[in-house]
XYZ file of C-alpha atoms in Angstrom:
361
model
C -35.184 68.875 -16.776
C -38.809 68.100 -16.866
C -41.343 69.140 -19.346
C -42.652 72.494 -17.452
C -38.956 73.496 -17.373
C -38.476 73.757 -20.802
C -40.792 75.905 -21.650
C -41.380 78.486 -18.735
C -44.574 80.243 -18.123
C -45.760 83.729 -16.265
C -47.675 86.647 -16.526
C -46.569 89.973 -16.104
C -49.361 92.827 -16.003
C -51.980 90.788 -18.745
C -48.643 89.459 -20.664
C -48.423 85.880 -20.907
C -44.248 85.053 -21.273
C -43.379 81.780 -23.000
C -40.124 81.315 -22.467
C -38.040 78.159 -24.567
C -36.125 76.950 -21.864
C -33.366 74.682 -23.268
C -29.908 76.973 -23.577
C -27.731 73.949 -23.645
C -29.740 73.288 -26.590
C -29.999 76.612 -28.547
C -33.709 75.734 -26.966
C -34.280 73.350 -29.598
C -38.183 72.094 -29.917
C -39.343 68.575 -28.982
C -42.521 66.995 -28.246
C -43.138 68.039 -24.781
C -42.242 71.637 -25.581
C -43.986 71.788 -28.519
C -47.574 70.175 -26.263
C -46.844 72.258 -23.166
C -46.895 75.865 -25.812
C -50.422 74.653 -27.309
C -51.523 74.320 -23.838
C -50.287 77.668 -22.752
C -52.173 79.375 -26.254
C -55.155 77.705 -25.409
C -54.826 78.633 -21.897
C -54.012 82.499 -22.796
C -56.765 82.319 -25.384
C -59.527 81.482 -23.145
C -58.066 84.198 -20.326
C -59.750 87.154 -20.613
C -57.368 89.172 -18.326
C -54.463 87.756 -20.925
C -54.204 90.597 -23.814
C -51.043 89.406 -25.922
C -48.416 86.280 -25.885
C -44.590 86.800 -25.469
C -42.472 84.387 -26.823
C -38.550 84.077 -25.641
C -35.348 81.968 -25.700
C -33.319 81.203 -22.726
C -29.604 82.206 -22.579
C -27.378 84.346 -24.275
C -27.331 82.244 -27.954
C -31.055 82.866 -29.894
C -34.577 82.456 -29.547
C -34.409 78.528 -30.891
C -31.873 76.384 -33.509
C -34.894 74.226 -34.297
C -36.109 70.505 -33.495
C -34.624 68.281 -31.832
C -32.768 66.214 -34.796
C -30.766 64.136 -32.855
C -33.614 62.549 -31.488
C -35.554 62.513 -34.838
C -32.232 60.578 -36.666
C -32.441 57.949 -33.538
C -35.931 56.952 -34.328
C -35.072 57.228 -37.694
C -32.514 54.202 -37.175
C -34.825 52.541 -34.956
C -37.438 52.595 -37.133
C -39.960 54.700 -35.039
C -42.669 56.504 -35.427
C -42.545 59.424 -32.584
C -41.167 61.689 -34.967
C -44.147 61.990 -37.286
C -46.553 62.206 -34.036
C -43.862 65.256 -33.062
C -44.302 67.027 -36.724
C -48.196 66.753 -36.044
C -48.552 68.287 -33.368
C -45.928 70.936 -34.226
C -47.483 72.445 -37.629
C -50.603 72.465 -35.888
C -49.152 74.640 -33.478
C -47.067 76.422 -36.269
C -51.183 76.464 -37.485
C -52.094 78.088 -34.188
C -49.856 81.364 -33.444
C -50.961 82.245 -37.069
C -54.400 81.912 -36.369
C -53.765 83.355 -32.597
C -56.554 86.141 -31.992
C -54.244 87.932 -29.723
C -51.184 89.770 -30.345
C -48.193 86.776 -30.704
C -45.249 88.839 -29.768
C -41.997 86.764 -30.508
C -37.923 88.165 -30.107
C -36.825 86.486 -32.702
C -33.107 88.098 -31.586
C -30.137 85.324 -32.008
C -30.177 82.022 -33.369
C -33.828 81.726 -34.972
C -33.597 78.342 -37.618
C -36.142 75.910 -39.077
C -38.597 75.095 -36.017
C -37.848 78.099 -33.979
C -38.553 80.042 -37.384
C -42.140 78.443 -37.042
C -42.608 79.241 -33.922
C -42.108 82.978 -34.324
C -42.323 84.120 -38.089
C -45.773 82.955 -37.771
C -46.867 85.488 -34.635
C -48.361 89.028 -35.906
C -45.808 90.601 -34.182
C -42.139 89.449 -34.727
C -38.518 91.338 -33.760
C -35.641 91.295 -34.689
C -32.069 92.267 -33.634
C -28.709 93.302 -34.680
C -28.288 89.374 -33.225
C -30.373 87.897 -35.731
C -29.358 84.803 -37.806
C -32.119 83.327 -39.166
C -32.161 80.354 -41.504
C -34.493 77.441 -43.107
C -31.100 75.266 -43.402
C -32.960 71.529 -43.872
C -31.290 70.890 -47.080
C -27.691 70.470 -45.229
C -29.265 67.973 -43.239
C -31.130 65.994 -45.776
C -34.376 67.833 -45.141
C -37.219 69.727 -46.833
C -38.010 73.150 -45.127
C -40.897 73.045 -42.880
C -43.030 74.182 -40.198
C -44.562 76.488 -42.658
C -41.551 77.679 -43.789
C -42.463 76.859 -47.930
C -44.968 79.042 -47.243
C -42.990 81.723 -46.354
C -39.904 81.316 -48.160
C -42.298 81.281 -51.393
C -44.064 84.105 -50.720
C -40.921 86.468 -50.319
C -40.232 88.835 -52.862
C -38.829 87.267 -56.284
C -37.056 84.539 -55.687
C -35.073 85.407 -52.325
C -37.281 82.517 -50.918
C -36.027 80.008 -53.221
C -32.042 81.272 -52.740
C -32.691 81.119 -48.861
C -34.592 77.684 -49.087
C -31.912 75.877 -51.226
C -28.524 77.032 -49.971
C -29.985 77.114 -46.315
C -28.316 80.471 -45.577
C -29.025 82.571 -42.440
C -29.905 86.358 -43.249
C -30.029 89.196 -40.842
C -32.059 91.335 -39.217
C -32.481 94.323 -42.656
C -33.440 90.687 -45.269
C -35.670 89.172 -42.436
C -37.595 92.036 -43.097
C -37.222 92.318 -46.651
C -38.299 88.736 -47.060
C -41.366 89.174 -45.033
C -40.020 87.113 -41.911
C -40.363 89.813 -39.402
C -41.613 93.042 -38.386
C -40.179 95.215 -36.472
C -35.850 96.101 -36.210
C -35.135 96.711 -32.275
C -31.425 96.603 -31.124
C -31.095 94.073 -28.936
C -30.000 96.792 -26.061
C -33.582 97.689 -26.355
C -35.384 94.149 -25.226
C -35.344 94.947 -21.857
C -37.285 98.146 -21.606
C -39.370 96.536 -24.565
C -40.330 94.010 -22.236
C -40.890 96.263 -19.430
C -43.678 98.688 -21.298
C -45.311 95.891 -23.048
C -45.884 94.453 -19.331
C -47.697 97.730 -18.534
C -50.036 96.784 -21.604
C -54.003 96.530 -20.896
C -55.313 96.090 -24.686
C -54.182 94.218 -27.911
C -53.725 97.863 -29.544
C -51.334 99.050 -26.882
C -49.395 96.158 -27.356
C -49.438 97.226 -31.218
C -48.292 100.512 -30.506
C -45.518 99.728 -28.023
C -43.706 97.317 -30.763
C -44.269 100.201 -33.472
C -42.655 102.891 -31.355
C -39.692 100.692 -29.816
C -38.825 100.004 -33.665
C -35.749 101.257 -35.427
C -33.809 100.641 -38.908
C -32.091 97.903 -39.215
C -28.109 97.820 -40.242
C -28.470 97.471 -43.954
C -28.671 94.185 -45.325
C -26.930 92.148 -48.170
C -29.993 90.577 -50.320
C -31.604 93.784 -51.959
C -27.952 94.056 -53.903
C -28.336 90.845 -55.369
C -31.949 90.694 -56.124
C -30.816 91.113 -60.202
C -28.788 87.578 -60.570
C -31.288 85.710 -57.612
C -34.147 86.449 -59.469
C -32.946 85.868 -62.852
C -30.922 82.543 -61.752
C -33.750 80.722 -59.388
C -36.226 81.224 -61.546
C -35.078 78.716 -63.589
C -37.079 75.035 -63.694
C -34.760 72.981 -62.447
C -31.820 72.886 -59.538
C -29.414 72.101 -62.103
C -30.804 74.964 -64.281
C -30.471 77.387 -61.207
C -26.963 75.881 -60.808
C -25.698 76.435 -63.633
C -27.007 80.048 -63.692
C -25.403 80.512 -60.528
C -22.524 79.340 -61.810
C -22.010 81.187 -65.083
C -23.560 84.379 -64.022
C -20.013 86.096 -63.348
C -20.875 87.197 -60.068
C -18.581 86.098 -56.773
C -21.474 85.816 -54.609
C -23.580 83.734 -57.341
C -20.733 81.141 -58.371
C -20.402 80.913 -54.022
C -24.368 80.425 -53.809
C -23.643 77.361 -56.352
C -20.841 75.963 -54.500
C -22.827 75.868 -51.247
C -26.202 73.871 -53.097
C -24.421 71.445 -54.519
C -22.952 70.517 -50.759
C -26.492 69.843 -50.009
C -29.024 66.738 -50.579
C -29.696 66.638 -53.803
C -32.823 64.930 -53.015
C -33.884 67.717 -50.859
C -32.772 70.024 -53.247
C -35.555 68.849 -55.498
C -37.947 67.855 -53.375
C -37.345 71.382 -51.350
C -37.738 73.595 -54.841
C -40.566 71.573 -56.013
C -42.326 72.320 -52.248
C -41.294 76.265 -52.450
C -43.815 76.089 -56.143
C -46.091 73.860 -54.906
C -46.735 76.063 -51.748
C -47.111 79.338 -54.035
C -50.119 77.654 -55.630
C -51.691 76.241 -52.305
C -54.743 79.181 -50.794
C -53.289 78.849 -47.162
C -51.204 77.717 -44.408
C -53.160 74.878 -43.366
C -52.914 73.216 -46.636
C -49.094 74.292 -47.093
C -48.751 72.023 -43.678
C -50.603 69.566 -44.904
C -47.906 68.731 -48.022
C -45.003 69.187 -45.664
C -46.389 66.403 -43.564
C -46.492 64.399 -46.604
C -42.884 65.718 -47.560
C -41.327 65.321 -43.938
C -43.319 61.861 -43.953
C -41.411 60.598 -46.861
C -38.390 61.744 -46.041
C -38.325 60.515 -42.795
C -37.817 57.133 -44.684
C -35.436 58.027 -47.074
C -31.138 57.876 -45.997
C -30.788 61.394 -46.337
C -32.046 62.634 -43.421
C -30.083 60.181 -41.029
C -27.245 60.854 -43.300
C -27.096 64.504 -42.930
C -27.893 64.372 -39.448
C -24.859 62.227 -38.870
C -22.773 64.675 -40.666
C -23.537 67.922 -39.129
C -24.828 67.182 -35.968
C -23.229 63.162 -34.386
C -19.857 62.636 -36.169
C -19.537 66.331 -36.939
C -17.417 65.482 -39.820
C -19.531 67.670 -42.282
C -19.037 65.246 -45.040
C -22.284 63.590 -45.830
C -22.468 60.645 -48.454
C -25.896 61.691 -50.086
C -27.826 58.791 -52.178
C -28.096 59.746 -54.503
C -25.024 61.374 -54.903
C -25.854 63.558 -57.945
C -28.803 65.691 -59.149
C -28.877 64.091 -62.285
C -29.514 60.594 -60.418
C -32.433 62.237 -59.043
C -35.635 60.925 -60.646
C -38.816 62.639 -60.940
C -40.769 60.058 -59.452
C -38.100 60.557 -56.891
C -39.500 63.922 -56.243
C -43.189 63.540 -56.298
C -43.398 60.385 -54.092
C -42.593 62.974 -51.535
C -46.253 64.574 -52.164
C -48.181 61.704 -52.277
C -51.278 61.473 -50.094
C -51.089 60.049 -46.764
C -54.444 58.191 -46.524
C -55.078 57.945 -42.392
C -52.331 59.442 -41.963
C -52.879 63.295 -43.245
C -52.359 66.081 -40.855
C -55.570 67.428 -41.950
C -55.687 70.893 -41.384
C -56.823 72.185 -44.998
C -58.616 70.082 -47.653
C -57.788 66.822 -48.457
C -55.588 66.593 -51.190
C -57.956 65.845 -53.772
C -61.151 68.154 -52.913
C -60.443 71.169 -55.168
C -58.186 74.435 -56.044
C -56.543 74.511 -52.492
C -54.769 71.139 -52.835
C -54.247 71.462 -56.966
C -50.287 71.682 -57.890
């Protein structure tokens, strides 16, 4: 497949489709894919006759499972750099559909996890689906959530963020929207004649109106019953704290959240909950992208990431050999070398990290 295959472009009426064009995949992001959408924004941008973006996944599966990690875990091992050039130019197109001055319509309906999340739950108009499974799972693999996704995970209500962020767990289409992550509920019966009126669209406000009255309730979800022990258990300081809350709180679905974090990197654990604070603190997106670069930077280096990789995604043997193996083994200077200023090599988009409020924490 070449590079304009994998992401396919048209316009119907003044609708510019995107379509992620990897099913074999679960359209996962790379490079190319990630250049040839920046391209199409700017191109829609400038287009006066182009009134809103659609954004789609190929095939039957979801909208996208993410990056490509394979890939990222070979140049990992081969001691590359292409990676870090890929997560550049991907938050600053995470950057760009928030900033988009047109309507960013994106069906988030399927599989939607870490990069696809960032390149949907960052349009101004996102939908879900009875399909939706929709996850920030990095920790499994040895990985900090990105793309953005601190940002939102932190600013959901309580601490839903911080349960979603650490165990990695996919929620559906009713807690998508309760954790600010989407819009609009449309069964996914509906997508076609969805598609079909917002083709017929000639302004940004029709487009608007045409996602409001296609929009339904959503099956009920599972988080607003648990809101009492989440909130009470992650707000705790520390993983081990949350943990142990988890763990003693006398609730089924608690003592199972604790049992799935501790499966997880317990470097990224810490790293991940110190990132989820950090970004709370931080005045916008840009400068939430900034530290992830930093984060994703350092742990790019570190044997988690490779590890996990290996586990889950090569071997398939789902039995990781984290180092280290413990929280307790994890240092704080562990942690915060994950933070530390790149130097040259910043993304850039916000403040540097020492000019002021926006890059305090």
């Amino acid at each position: 497949m070449n590079h304009e295959d994998s992401v396919l472009l048209h316009t119907e009426g003044r609708i510019r489709h995107l379509t992620l064009n990897r099913p074999r995949a679960l359209n996962a992001l790379n490079h190319a894919m990630v250049l040839r959408m920046a391209q199409a924004l700017d191109a829609a941008e400038q287009d006066t006759a182009v009134v809103a973006v659609l954004l789609t996944g190929a095939g039957e599966r979801g909208l996208c499972a993410g990056g490509d990690i394979r890939s990222i875990r070979d140049d990992a091992l081969a001691g590359g750099r292409s990676s870090l050039d890929f997560w550049r130019d991907e938050y600053r197109l995470n950057a760009r559909i928030a900033r988009f001055p047109k309507p960013y319509v994106a069906l988030m309906d399927g599989i939607v996890m870490g990069g696809g999340v960032g390149v949907s739950a960052h349009g101004s108009i996102r939908i879900v689906t009875e399909r939706s499974r929709i996850a920030m799972p990095e920790t499994g693999i040895g990985f900090v959530p990105d793309v953005g996704g601190t940002r939102l995970l932190g600013a959901a209500p309580g601490e839903l963020g911080t349960h979603l962020a650490l165990t990695g767990d996919a929620v559906g289409a009713a807690d998508a929207l309760a954790c600010g992550l989407a819009d609009h509920f449309v069964p996914s019966q509906d997508l076609p004649a969805l598609v079909a009126v917002l083709d017929t669209c000639t302004t940004p406000e029709a487009v608007v109106a045409v996602a409001e009255r296609f929009a339904g309730t959503a099956p009920a979800g599972e988080l607003a019953g648990h809101r009492d022990w989440i909130d009470a258990c992650y707000a705790a300081d520390t993983v081990e704290e949350i943990v142990e809350r988890l763990a003693d709180r006398g609730v089924p679905a608690a003592k199972q959240a604790a049992t799935t974090i501790l499966a997880k990197s317990p470097t990224a654990l810490k790293v991940t909950l110190e990132a989820i604070r950090r970004a709370r603190r931080l005045d916008s997106l840009e400068a939430v992208l900034d530290q992830e670069f930093r984060v994703s930077s350092a742990a790019f280096t570190g044997p988690d990431l490779v590890e996990g990789v290996r586990a889950q995604i090569v071997d398939k043997d789902r039995n990781p050999h984290w180092h280290p193996a413990e929280l307790a083994q994890v240092t704080d200077e562990d942690v915060t070398r994950h933070f530390a200023p790149l130097g040259d090599g910043e993304l850039g988009l916000g403040p540097a990290p020492d000019a002021g409020p926006a890059a305090a924490g």
